[in-house]
Short mmCIF file of C-alpha atoms and ligand atoms in Angstrom, two decimals:
data_model
loop_
_atom_site.label_atom_id
_atom_site.label_comp_id
_atom_site.label_asym_id
_atom_site.label_seq_id
_atom_site.Cartn_x
_atom_site.Cartn_y
_atom_site.Cartn_z
CA MET A 1 141.98 50.80 171.46
CA SER A 2 143.54 47.46 170.58
CA LYS A 3 146.00 46.93 167.32
CA ARG A 4 144.43 47.04 164.14
CA THR A 5 145.27 44.73 161.25
CA ILE A 6 144.59 44.83 157.52
CA VAL A 7 143.56 41.67 155.82
CA PRO A 8 142.93 41.66 151.99
CA PHE A 9 139.74 39.61 151.37
CA GLY A 10 139.31 39.09 147.53
CA PRO A 11 139.60 39.39 144.53
CA GLN A 12 140.45 35.80 144.59
CA HIS A 13 138.79 33.81 147.44
CA PRO A 14 137.10 30.23 148.24
CA VAL A 15 133.78 31.21 148.48
CA LEU A 16 133.55 34.35 146.51
CA PRO A 17 132.25 33.33 143.16
CA GLU A 18 132.88 37.05 142.10
CA PRO A 19 136.49 39.38 141.90
CA ILE A 20 135.52 42.02 144.23
CA HIS A 21 138.61 42.93 146.94
CA LEU A 22 137.94 44.34 150.11
CA ASP A 23 140.69 45.45 152.58
CA LEU A 24 139.27 44.67 155.95
CA VAL A 25 140.34 46.76 159.07
CA LEU A 26 140.41 44.33 161.79
CA GLU A 27 140.27 45.17 165.62
CA ASP A 28 141.01 41.50 167.14
CA GLU A 29 138.59 39.27 165.13
CA LYS A 30 136.12 42.28 164.10
CA VAL A 31 135.93 44.33 161.02
CA VAL A 32 135.72 47.92 162.01
CA GLU A 33 135.74 48.86 158.58
CA ALA A 34 135.95 47.44 154.71
CA ILE A 35 137.48 49.32 151.63
CA PRO A 36 136.52 48.09 148.51
CA SER A 37 138.00 48.52 145.24
CA ILE A 38 136.31 46.86 142.28
CA GLY A 39 137.97 47.21 138.35
CA PHE A 40 139.29 43.51 138.03
CA VAL A 41 137.03 42.61 135.14
CA HIS A 42 135.99 45.60 133.18
CA ARG A 43 135.62 45.29 129.67
CA GLY A 44 134.31 48.40 128.19
CA LEU A 45 131.32 46.98 127.03
CA GLU A 46 129.43 50.80 127.47
CA LYS A 47 132.09 52.22 125.12
CA LEU A 48 131.32 49.15 122.52
CA VAL A 49 127.73 51.11 121.70
CA GLU A 50 129.94 53.54 119.55
CA LYS A 51 131.33 50.80 117.80
CA ARG A 52 127.89 47.88 117.13
CA ASP A 53 124.63 49.47 116.02
CA PHE A 54 121.65 49.39 117.72
CA ILE A 55 120.15 45.94 116.85
CA ASP A 56 123.40 44.08 117.19
CA PHE A 57 123.94 45.71 120.68
CA THR A 58 121.25 43.87 122.12
CA TYR A 59 123.70 40.59 122.10
CA VAL A 60 126.31 42.77 123.75
CA ALA A 61 123.91 43.80 126.70
CA GLU A 62 122.97 40.19 127.48
CA ARG A 63 126.47 39.23 127.55
CA ILE A 64 126.86 42.12 130.36
CA CYS A 65 125.99 39.44 132.90
CA GLY A 66 125.76 35.43 132.70
CA ILE A 67 123.25 35.27 135.33
CA CYS A 68 120.31 38.09 134.05
CA SER A 69 121.33 38.03 130.73
CA PHE A 70 118.06 38.39 129.68
CA ILE A 71 116.63 40.70 131.77
CA HIS A 72 119.41 42.97 130.61
CA GLY A 73 118.88 42.31 126.68
CA LEU A 74 114.97 42.96 127.79
CA THR A 75 115.46 46.27 129.20
CA TYR A 76 118.25 47.42 126.43
CA CYS A 77 115.29 46.62 124.19
CA MET A 78 112.82 48.35 126.10
CA ALA A 79 115.06 51.90 126.56
CA VAL A 80 115.70 51.20 122.31
CA GLU A 81 111.70 50.58 121.45
CA GLU A 82 110.59 53.50 123.80
CA LEU A 83 113.07 55.82 121.39
CA MET A 84 111.33 54.47 118.37
CA LYS A 85 108.18 54.35 119.72
CA ILE A 86 107.78 50.77 119.07
CA GLU A 87 104.79 49.19 120.65
CA VAL A 88 105.61 45.12 121.40
CA PRO A 89 103.18 42.70 120.47
CA GLU A 90 101.14 41.20 123.68
CA ARG A 91 102.48 37.65 123.57
CA ALA A 92 105.67 38.78 123.03
CA GLN A 93 105.55 40.87 126.60
CA TYR A 94 104.20 37.50 128.21
CA LEU A 95 107.10 35.69 126.90
CA ARG A 96 109.37 38.01 128.30
CA THR A 97 107.90 37.74 131.48
CA ILE A 98 108.25 34.19 131.25
CA TRP A 99 111.66 34.21 130.74
CA SER A 100 112.24 37.16 133.28
CA GLU A 101 110.96 34.90 135.40
CA LEU A 102 112.84 31.58 134.56
CA SER A 103 116.28 33.49 134.98
CA ARG A 104 115.09 34.69 138.29
CA ILE A 105 114.37 31.58 139.39
CA HIS A 106 117.27 30.04 137.99
CA SER A 107 119.38 33.04 139.68
CA HIS A 108 117.78 32.85 143.18
CA LEU A 109 118.58 28.64 143.05
CA LEU A 110 121.98 29.77 142.37
CA TRP A 111 122.55 32.09 145.15
CA LEU A 112 120.59 29.55 147.60
CA GLY A 113 123.36 27.14 146.27
CA LEU A 114 126.44 29.67 146.73
CA THR A 115 125.32 30.85 149.84
CA ALA A 116 124.76 27.23 151.56
CA ASP A 117 128.50 26.78 150.31
CA ALA A 118 129.82 29.90 151.91
CA PHE A 119 128.31 28.44 155.31
CA GLY A 120 130.10 25.05 154.57
CA PHE A 121 126.65 23.30 153.76
CA GLU A 122 127.55 21.35 150.67
CA ASN A 123 124.71 18.95 150.32
CA LEU A 124 122.27 21.83 150.32
CA PHE A 125 124.36 23.51 147.78
CA MET A 126 124.22 20.10 145.64
CA GLN A 127 120.63 19.95 145.90
CA SER A 128 120.05 23.96 145.16
CA TRP A 129 121.82 23.26 141.94
CA ARG A 130 120.75 20.07 140.95
CA LEU A 131 116.95 21.56 140.91
CA ARG A 132 118.70 25.08 139.08
CA GLU A 133 119.70 22.51 136.42
CA TYR A 134 116.42 21.31 135.58
CA ILE A 135 115.23 25.27 135.08
CA LEU A 136 118.30 25.88 132.97
CA ASP A 137 117.06 22.53 130.91
CA ILE A 138 113.57 24.52 130.34
CA ILE A 139 115.46 27.56 129.42
CA GLU A 140 117.59 25.91 126.66
CA GLU A 141 114.61 23.84 125.42
CA THR A 142 112.69 27.18 124.74
CA THR A 143 115.80 29.58 123.79
CA GLY A 144 118.64 27.37 122.89
CA GLY A 145 120.99 28.78 125.09
CA ARG A 146 121.61 27.72 128.60
CA VAL A 147 122.30 31.38 130.53
CA ILE A 148 122.38 33.58 127.43
CA PHE A 149 119.06 33.20 125.99
CA GLY A 150 119.71 35.57 122.72
CA SER A 151 115.97 35.65 122.51
CA ALA A 152 115.31 39.45 123.59
CA LYS A 153 114.92 41.52 120.04
CA ILE A 154 113.99 45.27 119.68
CA GLY A 155 110.10 44.56 118.92
CA GLY A 156 109.56 41.48 120.38
CA VAL A 157 111.42 38.17 121.00
CA ARG A 158 113.04 35.88 118.69
CA ARG A 159 111.30 32.46 119.43
CA ASP A 160 107.94 31.53 120.30
CA ILE A 161 106.60 28.77 122.80
CA THR A 162 103.91 26.81 121.60
CA PRO A 163 100.89 26.53 124.13
CA GLU A 164 101.39 22.51 123.97
CA LYS A 165 105.33 23.59 125.16
CA LEU A 166 104.17 26.03 127.61
CA ASP A 167 101.64 23.71 129.41
CA GLU A 168 104.68 21.26 129.90
CA ILE A 169 107.09 23.89 131.47
CA LEU A 170 104.14 24.74 133.78
CA LYS A 171 103.51 21.30 134.59
CA LYS A 172 107.60 20.46 135.19
CA ILE A 173 107.63 23.96 137.30
CA ARG A 174 105.18 23.02 139.42
CA SER A 175 106.56 19.90 140.31
CA TYR A 176 109.99 21.94 140.71
CA GLN A 177 108.02 24.06 143.50
CA LYS A 178 107.37 21.76 145.92
CA GLU A 179 111.08 20.66 145.85
CA MET A 180 111.74 24.32 145.79
CA LEU A 181 109.67 24.73 149.03
CA GLU A 182 111.38 21.73 150.67
CA ILE A 183 115.00 23.05 149.93
CA GLY A 184 113.62 26.56 150.81
CA SER A 185 112.40 25.18 154.54
CA TYR A 186 116.20 23.78 155.28
CA PHE A 187 117.56 26.97 154.48
CA LEU A 188 114.70 28.79 156.55
CA GLU A 189 113.98 25.90 159.62
CA ASP A 190 117.37 24.16 159.67
CA SER A 191 119.19 25.51 163.15
CA THR A 192 122.60 25.05 161.81
CA VAL A 193 121.49 27.39 158.99
CA LYS A 194 120.00 29.69 161.10
CA HIS A 195 122.50 30.17 163.21
CA ARG A 196 125.04 31.69 160.66
CA LEU A 197 122.31 33.75 158.91
CA GLN A 198 119.75 35.11 161.86
CA GLY A 199 120.87 38.49 163.18
CA ILE A 200 124.37 39.00 161.22
CA GLY A 201 124.11 41.90 159.15
CA ILE A 202 121.43 44.15 160.11
CA LEU A 203 120.26 47.04 157.97
CA SER A 204 117.78 49.26 159.00
CA LYS A 205 114.89 50.24 157.02
CA GLU A 206 116.04 53.55 157.07
CA ASP A 207 119.85 52.99 156.23
CA ALA A 208 118.82 50.76 153.24
CA GLN A 209 116.58 53.65 151.99
CA ALA A 210 119.58 56.16 152.52
CA LEU A 211 122.45 54.13 151.12
CA GLY A 212 120.37 53.31 148.18
CA ALA A 213 119.73 49.47 148.52
CA VAL A 214 118.20 47.55 145.62
CA GLY A 215 116.46 44.35 145.43
CA PRO A 216 115.98 41.79 148.00
CA MET A 217 118.65 43.54 150.00
CA LEU A 218 116.12 46.42 150.03
CA ARG A 219 113.21 44.48 150.50
CA ALA A 220 114.06 41.98 153.48
CA SER A 221 114.86 45.94 155.27
CA GLY A 222 111.33 46.24 154.85
CA VAL A 223 111.04 48.80 152.22
CA SER A 224 107.98 47.79 149.87
CA MET A 225 109.85 48.43 146.45
CA ASP A 226 110.35 46.33 143.37
CA ILE A 227 110.52 47.55 140.04
CA ARG A 228 107.93 45.05 138.69
CA MET A 229 105.34 47.01 139.96
CA MET A 230 105.68 49.18 137.13
CA GLY A 231 103.89 46.94 135.09
CA TYR A 232 106.68 46.65 132.52
CA ALA A 233 106.23 43.58 129.72
CA ALA A 234 103.16 41.71 131.13
CA TYR A 235 103.70 42.38 134.90
CA GLY A 236 101.10 45.11 135.17
CA LYS A 237 98.48 42.63 133.72
CA VAL A 238 99.05 39.86 135.99
CA GLY A 239 99.25 41.45 138.93
CA PHE A 240 102.47 42.50 141.55
CA ALA A 241 102.74 42.67 144.89
CA PRO A 242 106.58 42.45 146.30
CA VAL A 243 107.55 40.38 148.67
CA VAL A 244 108.80 41.94 152.05
CA GLU A 245 110.14 40.83 155.24
CA THR A 246 111.33 43.42 158.06
CA ALA A 247 114.17 41.66 159.94
CA GLY A 248 116.76 43.15 157.72
CA ASP A 249 119.31 40.26 158.33
CA SER A 250 121.44 37.79 156.35
CA TYR A 251 118.04 35.49 157.33
CA ALA A 252 115.10 37.60 155.96
CA ARG A 253 117.31 38.03 152.54
CA CYS A 254 117.60 34.62 152.35
CA LYS A 255 114.06 34.41 152.87
CA VAL A 256 113.07 36.91 150.55
CA ARG A 257 114.72 35.08 148.03
CA ILE A 258 113.08 32.08 148.65
CA ARG A 259 109.60 33.43 148.97
CA GLU A 260 110.20 35.17 145.23
CA LEU A 261 110.89 31.89 143.99
CA ASP A 262 107.63 30.98 144.71
CA GLN A 263 106.27 34.03 143.73
CA SER A 264 107.94 33.79 140.10
CA VAL A 265 106.36 30.07 139.80
CA ASP A 266 102.75 31.70 140.41
CA ILE A 267 103.54 34.21 137.77
CA ILE A 268 104.39 32.32 134.80
CA GLU A 269 101.55 30.01 135.93
CA LYS A 270 99.42 33.31 135.39
CA CYS A 271 101.15 34.87 132.53
CA VAL A 272 100.76 31.10 130.75
CA GLN A 273 96.68 31.34 131.41
CA GLN A 274 96.56 34.39 130.07
CA MET A 275 98.60 34.54 126.77
CA LYS A 276 96.85 34.51 123.43
CA GLU A 277 98.06 33.70 120.24
CA GLY A 278 99.47 36.19 118.55
CA PRO A 279 102.49 37.77 116.45
CA VAL A 280 105.86 37.45 118.50
CA GLU A 281 107.73 40.47 116.94
CA ILE A 282 106.93 43.55 114.69
CA LYS A 283 109.47 44.33 112.21
CA VAL A 284 111.77 47.82 112.92
CA THR A 285 112.39 50.57 110.76
CA GLY A 286 114.06 53.61 111.06
CA PHE A 287 116.96 54.85 113.79
CA PRO A 288 116.63 55.68 117.11
CA ASN A 289 116.40 59.45 118.91
CA GLY A 290 116.81 61.12 122.21
CA GLU A 291 117.01 59.79 125.35
CA PHE A 292 115.47 57.76 127.47
CA PHE A 293 115.73 55.80 131.30
CA ALA A 294 114.37 52.50 131.04
CA ARG A 295 114.25 50.72 134.36
CA SER A 296 113.46 46.96 135.33
CA GLU A 297 114.00 44.41 138.19
CA GLN A 298 116.79 41.59 137.94
CA PRO A 299 117.26 38.91 140.33
CA ARG A 300 119.31 41.02 142.10
CA GLY A 301 117.10 44.28 142.38
CA GLU A 302 117.12 47.06 139.69
CA VAL A 303 118.95 47.88 136.91
CA ILE A 304 118.61 51.37 134.82
CA TYR A 305 119.38 51.37 131.23
CA TYR A 306 119.97 54.81 130.21
CA ALA A 307 120.03 55.25 126.26
CA LYS A 308 121.13 58.41 124.11
CA ALA A 309 120.45 58.02 120.33
CA ASN A 310 121.16 61.23 117.49
CA GLY A 311 119.08 59.26 114.42
CA THR A 312 122.00 57.23 113.18
CA LYS A 313 122.54 53.62 113.81
CA PHE A 314 124.83 54.15 116.55
CA LEU A 315 123.83 55.56 119.58
CA GLN A 316 125.49 58.11 121.14
CA ARG A 317 125.49 56.81 124.58
CA MET A 318 124.68 54.00 126.93
CA ARG A 319 124.88 53.77 130.67
CA VAL A 320 124.20 50.49 132.94
CA ARG A 321 123.69 50.96 136.42
CA THR A 322 123.64 47.49 137.73
CA PRO A 323 122.38 46.57 140.93
CA THR A 324 125.37 45.26 142.68
CA PHE A 325 126.95 48.66 141.75
CA ALA A 326 123.64 50.06 143.72
CA ASN A 327 124.39 47.44 146.69
CA ILE A 328 127.97 47.90 147.48
CA THR A 329 127.41 50.77 150.08
CA PRO A 330 124.72 49.33 151.81
CA LEU A 331 127.45 46.27 152.11
CA LEU A 332 130.39 48.30 153.68
CA SER A 333 127.63 49.97 155.97
CA VAL A 334 126.81 45.81 157.16
CA LEU A 335 130.28 44.79 157.37
CA LYS A 336 130.81 47.60 159.84
CA GLY A 337 131.00 45.93 163.36
CA CYS A 338 130.62 42.11 162.03
CA GLN A 339 133.16 39.48 162.64
CA LEU A 340 135.58 38.50 160.35
CA ALA A 341 134.33 34.89 159.87
CA ASP A 342 130.55 36.26 158.67
CA VAL A 343 132.38 38.06 155.79
CA PRO A 344 132.19 36.14 152.99
CA ILE A 345 128.10 35.58 154.06
CA LEU A 346 127.45 38.76 154.07
CA VAL A 347 129.22 39.69 150.98
CA LEU A 348 127.03 36.58 149.35
CA THR A 349 123.97 38.02 150.82
CA ILE A 350 124.05 40.98 148.31
CA ASP A 351 123.94 38.64 145.46
CA PRO A 352 127.12 40.29 144.43
CA CYS A 353 127.37 40.19 140.16
CA ILE A 354 130.96 41.90 140.09
CA SER A 355 131.21 41.02 136.23
CA CYS A 356 127.61 43.48 135.50
CA ALA A 357 128.89 45.86 138.06
CA GLU A 358 132.13 46.23 136.09
CA ARG A 359 130.76 45.50 132.40
CA MET B 1 114.57 24.54 166.40
CA LYS B 2 114.41 21.81 163.63
CA PHE B 3 117.21 19.24 163.43
CA LEU B 4 118.37 16.78 161.29
CA LEU B 5 116.08 18.00 158.46
CA MET B 6 118.45 17.30 155.30
CA VAL B 7 118.06 13.14 156.29
CA LYS B 8 115.11 13.25 154.57
CA SER B 9 116.60 14.43 151.30
CA VAL B 10 119.78 12.35 152.09
CA VAL B 11 117.62 9.13 152.27
CA LYS B 12 115.97 10.04 148.27
CA ASN B 13 119.23 10.53 147.23
CA LEU B 14 120.53 7.53 148.17
CA VAL B 15 117.46 5.53 146.73
CA ARG B 16 117.42 8.04 143.63
CA GLY B 17 121.19 7.81 142.52
CA PRO B 18 123.19 10.30 141.04
CA VAL B 19 121.68 13.02 139.16
CA THR B 20 124.70 13.84 136.99
CA GLU B 21 125.14 12.38 133.79
CA ARG B 22 128.12 10.41 133.69
CA TYR B 23 129.99 12.44 130.34
CA PRO B 24 131.66 11.76 128.18
CA PHE B 25 131.26 7.94 128.93
CA VAL B 26 127.35 8.98 128.49
CA PRO B 27 127.06 11.91 125.83
CA LYS B 28 125.09 14.65 126.06
CA LYS B 29 121.61 15.10 124.69
CA PHE B 30 120.93 18.55 123.41
CA PHE B 31 117.58 20.07 122.80
CA LYS B 32 116.02 20.20 119.34
CA GLY B 33 116.84 24.44 119.45
CA THR B 34 119.80 24.27 121.18
CA ARG B 35 122.21 26.73 119.78
CA GLY B 36 125.57 25.31 119.25
CA GLN B 37 127.94 25.82 115.69
CA VAL B 38 126.54 27.16 112.42
CA LEU B 39 126.56 24.88 109.38
CA ILE B 40 126.38 25.92 105.97
CA GLU B 41 125.23 24.52 103.14
CA ILE B 42 127.88 25.81 100.76
CA LYS B 43 125.87 24.65 97.62
CA LYS B 44 122.63 27.28 98.29
CA CYS B 45 124.93 30.33 99.08
CA ILE B 46 124.68 33.15 96.64
CA PHE B 47 127.01 35.32 98.68
CA CYS B 48 125.18 38.13 99.11
CA GLY B 49 126.91 38.48 102.53
CA LEU B 50 124.02 39.60 104.83
CA CYS B 51 125.18 36.78 107.58
CA GLN B 52 128.75 39.29 107.18
CA ARG B 53 127.17 42.15 107.75
CA LYS B 54 124.41 41.08 110.39
CA CYS B 55 127.01 39.14 112.67
CA PRO B 56 127.88 40.97 115.69
CA SER B 57 130.97 39.33 116.43
CA GLN B 58 132.31 39.53 113.18
CA ALA B 59 133.26 35.92 112.79
CA ILE B 60 132.09 35.42 109.14
CA VAL B 61 133.87 36.51 105.97
CA VAL B 62 132.27 35.73 103.06
CA THR B 63 134.33 37.20 99.42
CA LYS B 64 131.70 37.02 96.50
CA ASP B 65 134.23 37.33 93.46
CA LYS B 66 136.20 34.09 95.13
CA LYS B 67 132.85 32.14 96.18
CA ASN B 68 134.16 31.84 99.77
CA TRP B 69 132.49 31.40 102.39
CA GLU B 70 135.17 31.66 106.05
CA ILE B 71 134.08 31.77 109.34
CA ASP B 72 136.36 31.93 112.89
CA ARG B 73 134.80 29.17 115.05
CA LEU B 74 136.04 31.17 118.10
CA ARG B 75 134.52 34.55 117.22
CA CYS B 76 131.15 33.02 116.92
CA VAL B 77 128.77 33.66 119.99
CA SER B 78 126.41 31.21 118.80
CA CYS B 79 123.87 34.00 118.11
CA ALA B 80 122.07 32.86 115.15
CA ALA B 81 121.75 36.17 113.90
CA CYS B 82 123.23 34.83 110.73
CA VAL B 83 120.94 31.69 110.10
CA ASP B 84 117.86 34.13 110.62
CA VAL B 85 119.09 36.39 108.10
CA CYS B 86 119.96 34.70 105.27
CA PRO B 87 117.75 34.88 102.42
CA VAL B 88 117.82 31.44 100.99
CA LYS B 89 118.13 29.57 104.06
CA CYS B 90 121.58 27.80 103.58
CA LEU B 91 122.64 28.21 106.86
CA ALA B 92 121.30 26.13 110.01
CA MET B 93 122.42 25.82 114.01
CA ASP B 94 123.85 22.31 114.67
CA THR B 95 122.72 21.76 118.20
CA LYS B 96 126.52 20.61 119.11
CA TYR B 97 128.84 23.11 119.64
CA ALA B 98 132.46 23.56 117.56
CA PRO B 99 135.39 21.56 118.60
CA CYS B 100 137.75 22.77 121.38
CA SER B 101 140.87 24.31 120.44
CA ASP B 102 143.57 26.28 121.86
CA LYS B 103 144.35 28.19 118.57
CA ARG B 104 142.22 30.54 116.19
CA TYR B 105 140.85 28.27 113.06
CA LYS B 106 138.73 29.67 110.64
CA ASP B 107 136.71 27.00 108.47
CA ALA B 108 136.65 28.04 104.93
CA PHE B 109 134.02 26.58 102.75
CA ASN B 110 133.86 27.09 98.63
CA ALA B 111 132.08 26.83 96.25
S1 SF4 C 401 123.44 35.19 104.13
FE1 SF4 C 401 123.04 33.00 103.14
S2 SF4 C 401 123.29 33.32 101.20
FE2 SF4 C 401 124.06 35.25 102.05
S3 SF4 C 401 126.47 34.83 101.95
FE3 SF4 C 401 125.65 34.74 103.62
S4 SF4 C 401 125.28 32.51 103.65
FE4 SF4 C 401 125.52 33.04 101.72
S1 SF4 C 402 126.17 32.48 114.98
FE1 SF4 C 402 126.09 34.62 115.66
S2 SF4 C 402 128.25 35.06 115.63
FE2 SF4 C 402 128.25 33.09 115.07
S3 SF4 C 402 128.39 33.63 112.95
FE3 SF4 C 402 126.65 33.78 113.36
S4 SF4 C 402 126.04 35.81 113.44
FE4 SF4 C 402 128.21 35.26 114.16
#
């Protein structure tokens, strides 16, 4: 056995967008074990539910994550709506779907950029983020915020989008779709990119299931599982089939995300076509009571909100299981046996969002 | 295997010129609905205190007897909850953000 060395990786690292710390046990250049530690950005947001009433907490839930903010707010609202037996109007359901997909597009583009940056392809990084900026503009125009949408609300949504605006958005998004496919082709076909991604960090189907991987990480290993299949918001009405790849390596994870970009645009188009005029929110009266698990699909995977209420305006307990938290175990498994130089790419392929993993 | 795929995009980039805006020389364009900072038309305010109660970050302090409305700009998270709730619609959302500062400061309005 050769000599073992421990290399600390993170929480501050040039390619890491998020503060996760890994102790990498190396034999020569090979990682034999990775020991994670998290807790650098814990903010105690779950505890805050005892101090903010259940309506105000929507704003806190949105701020759990800066990227999937809307879906966090939405899932929280879904949990409380279920407890209070609120029927959300149909138009609001469609708007929620549109905004969810817009946040998926901007999150995946952000990820593509960061990944390109991690393997040293700065130009591709800039191109991905240039496209992301157009999506952020659409979001800002429709909700008023760039990343914190602030448009989820218990009982519906806070803003409506006029039909003319929807058509305009659709037209814009269609043109970005072409560019997204073009950028996607650089990732999927360029030989340098392939060298860095193909065959790196293979996660088998069995491991992915046994270790509880979620989101693109799971679907890239050949498991057809996506919470959007449950048909929350308007997904049931627009029809949905998950994107699945079977190779299980970093390249497959990249491919899943690129194909999801395409799929998201199609979902938005279907929503715009099916939407009818109508109210976007209903008045909420009374207080929630009981307990419920709400689930939804974020760009990074499945998020679970547990809410327990006791009939007062403060929830008793709220718990969030975020996708990154679930993906850390599979990450440790793929890190075993990889080369030190591949560690940044592998950490990035789970699309880590540590701030929401720690809340 | 394909090589030099990016060449097309590089050429496009050269023709198109930079996409980024030359801020601060060119001012940023905001959208109509952008949530910036809270504005108040203090003459219309009836000091009901609803905005203070609904503000999730407790940035607003309303003192009814002194007819004073105060906002801590750095606490405000620009959520527009106060704007939605105000019964006389004297609050509005500006598209510009509050000026940056390294100290906590309050904007007080008195009627
Ligand atoms: S809700 Fe409107 S009227 Fe009431 S105190 Fe606030 S600003 Fe004044
Ligand atoms: S915008 Fe939101 S955070 Fe700011 S003062 Fe109004 S309610 Fe409070």
